[in-house]
Amino acid sequence: MTQLSALVLFSGGQDSTVCLFQSLTRFDRVETVGFDYGQRHRVELECRATLLERLKTAFPEQAKRLGPDHMVDMGGLAALSQTSLTRDVAIEMTDRGLPNSFVPGRNLLFFTYAAALGYRRGIKTLVGGMCETDYSGYPDCRQDTMDALELALRLGTETDFDIQTPLMRIDKAGTWALAAELGGPVLVDLIIENTHTCYLGDRTTRHAWGYGCGTCPACELRAKGYNIWKTSLD
Ligand code: ZN
């Protein structure tokens, strides 16, 4: 019987951690890939390794399906794109109505690199935590963008790649609920303590929802989702 395998774009953030855990319940074999693109919140790269270790300890059954982790150096992206994610400037809205944390083409490149890796590893399912329901307005998180990219990858590699974005239609409160449904309080705790979302890389302040500055767009979304989810449990 053919083994079902998936390659998960795993950043060390909340969304990709939920995607990774869900993939471990759906596929026979799961590999992970992370990208170093000169992000200011480089601490997320350190969180990745810790997260993978803690996942293995807390969920040994699921972790049996976990294959190698791959890191890809994409330092060139920081040199090309002047954004607040790769430079030490304040995060603010631009005159295009997008936060200046938008790294143009980032998700297009991530999936293209993931496809190149998947091609070599014999994995056609690529999983990412993109979400258009409750996000910062990044155009490369949209379903339409993902559909077009999937088609381009299929044509460009003559391989039937499948891009899966299980969080596309759910909001951040729904992501917390999904984590609780999939892995119970142990997974929720692991996400609070070990995932990183804050754009500024702040891990000095611990909130109920985890570490972060509490005021950047990523922290605000994460906190808001957590509070709505918590309230819904009462
Ligand atoms: Zn923050």
XYZ file of C-alpha atoms and ligand atoms in Angstrom:
235
model
C 0.000 0.000 0.000
C 1.243 3.462 -0.844
C 2.202 5.560 2.117
C 0.508 8.924 2.403
C 3.132 11.560 2.995
C 3.130 15.302 3.519
C 5.651 18.108 3.752
C 4.582 20.752 6.278
C 5.799 24.348 6.090
C 6.744 24.637 9.741
C 7.822 28.070 10.996
C 7.596 27.511 14.724
C 4.452 29.624 14.935
C 1.027 28.695 16.242
C -0.655 28.099 12.881
C 2.022 25.879 11.402
C 2.246 23.901 14.649
C -1.480 23.123 14.504
C -1.078 22.157 10.827
C 1.851 19.902 11.709
C -0.048 18.150 14.473
C -3.098 17.684 12.256
C -0.891 16.239 9.514
C 0.498 13.715 12.019
C -3.080 12.470 12.471
C -3.791 12.314 8.725
C -0.630 11.078 7.014
C 1.624 8.046 7.439
C 4.770 10.107 7.142
C 5.314 13.805 7.725
C 8.420 15.865 7.036
C 8.906 19.521 7.965
C 10.590 22.461 6.268
C 11.581 25.843 7.684
C 12.904 28.964 5.976
C 15.555 31.365 7.162
C 14.822 34.581 5.253
C 16.504 37.019 7.598
C 13.352 37.490 9.669
C 13.617 39.843 12.622
C 11.790 37.309 14.738
C 14.607 34.802 14.273
C 13.759 33.437 17.673
C 11.031 31.458 15.850
C 13.785 29.362 14.263
C 15.026 28.397 17.713
C 11.455 27.680 18.786
C 11.105 25.202 15.900
C 13.743 22.829 17.255
C 12.406 22.980 20.809
C 8.862 22.462 19.574
C 9.782 19.377 17.565
C 11.556 17.884 20.589
C 8.638 18.621 22.926
C 6.134 17.217 20.435
C 8.096 13.958 20.316
C 8.122 13.707 24.099
C 4.481 14.698 24.653
C 3.000 12.727 21.736
C 5.214 9.672 21.100
C 2.515 7.830 19.091
C 1.970 10.675 16.624
C 5.693 11.459 16.518
C 6.425 7.998 15.064
C 5.236 9.471 11.767
C 7.570 12.411 11.948
C 10.394 12.308 9.407
C 13.350 14.640 8.866
C 13.212 18.412 9.373
C 14.713 20.530 6.588
C 16.020 24.101 6.857
C 16.284 26.245 3.750
C 18.448 29.356 3.602
C 16.564 32.160 1.834
C 18.697 35.062 3.010
C 18.371 36.707 -0.396
C 14.743 37.585 0.329
C 15.696 40.021 3.098
C 18.110 41.764 0.747
C 15.404 42.149 -1.918
C 12.455 43.199 0.177
C 12.537 46.166 2.517
C 9.909 45.279 5.068
C 9.482 45.629 8.801
C 9.839 41.845 9.147
C 13.412 41.949 7.915
C 14.478 45.450 9.046
C 14.452 47.204 12.370
C 11.655 49.696 11.626
C 8.218 50.173 13.179
C 5.342 48.078 11.869
C 2.752 50.363 10.288
C 0.212 50.482 7.493
C 1.462 51.436 4.028
C -0.410 53.558 1.487
C -1.416 50.284 -0.221
C -3.463 49.380 2.843
C -1.096 46.580 3.869
C 1.096 46.391 6.969
C 4.748 46.980 6.054
C 5.384 43.548 7.574
C 4.257 42.131 4.218
C 7.203 40.387 2.537
C 6.245 40.388 -1.172
C 6.128 36.906 -2.654
C 7.124 35.180 0.583
C 4.528 32.415 0.492
C 4.982 31.961 -3.265
C 8.678 31.324 -2.668
C 8.066 29.120 0.369
C 5.794 26.785 -1.574
C 8.026 26.806 -4.654
C 11.018 25.816 -2.524
C 8.877 23.270 -0.684
C 7.822 21.778 -4.027
C 11.460 21.487 -5.109
C 12.219 19.697 -1.841
C 9.065 17.559 -2.092
C 10.026 16.586 -5.642
C 13.336 15.241 -4.369
C 11.760 13.544 -1.329
C 8.872 11.996 -3.287
C 6.251 14.027 -1.393
C 3.435 15.682 -3.345
C 1.268 17.054 -0.546
C 2.447 20.433 0.745
C 0.756 21.780 3.880
C 0.800 25.408 5.054
C -0.952 27.462 7.734
C -2.126 30.298 5.472
C -5.474 31.760 6.421
C -7.605 34.378 4.722
C -10.334 34.608 7.362
C -8.578 36.501 10.084
C -5.271 37.804 8.829
C -3.338 40.970 8.110
C -4.535 41.271 4.512
C -1.495 39.643 2.927
C -2.508 38.809 -0.663
C -0.292 35.700 -0.730
C -2.411 34.081 2.014
C -5.546 33.956 -0.147
C -7.132 30.760 -1.452
C -7.067 32.198 -5.010
C -3.307 32.711 -4.749
C -2.818 29.157 -3.474
C -4.978 27.694 -6.276
C -3.009 29.575 -8.924
C 0.300 28.567 -7.355
C -0.707 24.906 -7.161
C -1.523 24.969 -10.867
C 1.782 26.683 -11.677
C 3.720 24.088 -9.643
C 1.890 21.207 -11.349
C 2.576 22.589 -14.810
C 6.111 23.653 -14.022
C 7.194 20.312 -12.557
C 4.819 17.881 -14.310
C 3.988 16.530 -10.866
C 0.528 16.541 -9.292
C 1.392 18.620 -6.245
C -1.438 19.261 -3.803
C -1.309 22.405 -1.653
C -3.349 21.990 1.529
C -4.145 24.932 3.806
C -6.406 23.509 6.530
C -6.698 26.839 8.384
C -7.744 28.877 5.328
C -11.381 29.231 6.365
C -11.130 29.338 10.145
C -10.312 32.308 12.368
C -7.719 32.450 15.147
C -10.253 31.434 17.806
C -11.005 28.422 15.593
C -7.289 27.582 15.440
C -7.105 27.440 19.253
C -10.258 25.287 19.272
C -8.766 22.976 16.647
C -5.579 22.579 18.698
C -7.654 21.632 21.751
C -9.714 19.182 19.698
C -6.646 17.531 18.152
C -4.261 17.373 21.102
C -6.177 18.480 24.203
C -4.678 20.672 26.930
C -1.195 19.220 26.365
C -1.066 20.577 22.817
C -2.627 23.895 23.864
C 0.050 24.268 26.573
C 2.784 23.388 24.142
C 1.519 26.077 21.756
C 1.336 28.672 24.526
C 4.815 27.923 25.872
C 6.791 27.018 22.774
C 5.372 28.522 19.596
C 6.373 31.978 18.469
C 4.160 34.461 16.615
C 5.329 37.971 17.611
C 6.825 39.919 14.692
C 9.250 41.698 16.999
C 10.690 38.458 18.364
C 9.768 39.414 21.925
C 9.917 36.426 24.290
C 10.364 38.355 27.522
C 6.683 38.866 28.334
C 4.439 35.860 29.001
C 0.716 36.456 28.465
C -2.121 33.941 28.922
C -1.825 33.210 25.168
C 1.966 32.918 25.108
C 5.039 35.113 24.633
C 5.140 38.354 22.672
C 5.138 42.142 22.700
C 1.337 42.134 22.837
C 0.927 45.045 20.418
C 2.203 44.023 16.970
C -0.437 42.764 14.461
C 0.574 39.120 14.998
C 0.320 39.380 18.802
C -3.016 41.189 18.560
C -4.506 38.484 16.343
C -3.188 35.701 18.550
C -4.443 37.349 21.767
C -7.846 38.179 20.319
C -8.342 34.631 19.048
C -7.287 33.171 22.386
C -9.673 35.388 24.334
C -12.628 34.615 22.061
C -11.883 30.877 22.282
C -11.497 30.990 26.092
C -14.739 32.938 26.485
C -16.556 30.425 24.273
C -15.607 27.663 26.762
C -17.337 29.377 29.715
Zn 4.311 41.113 19.008
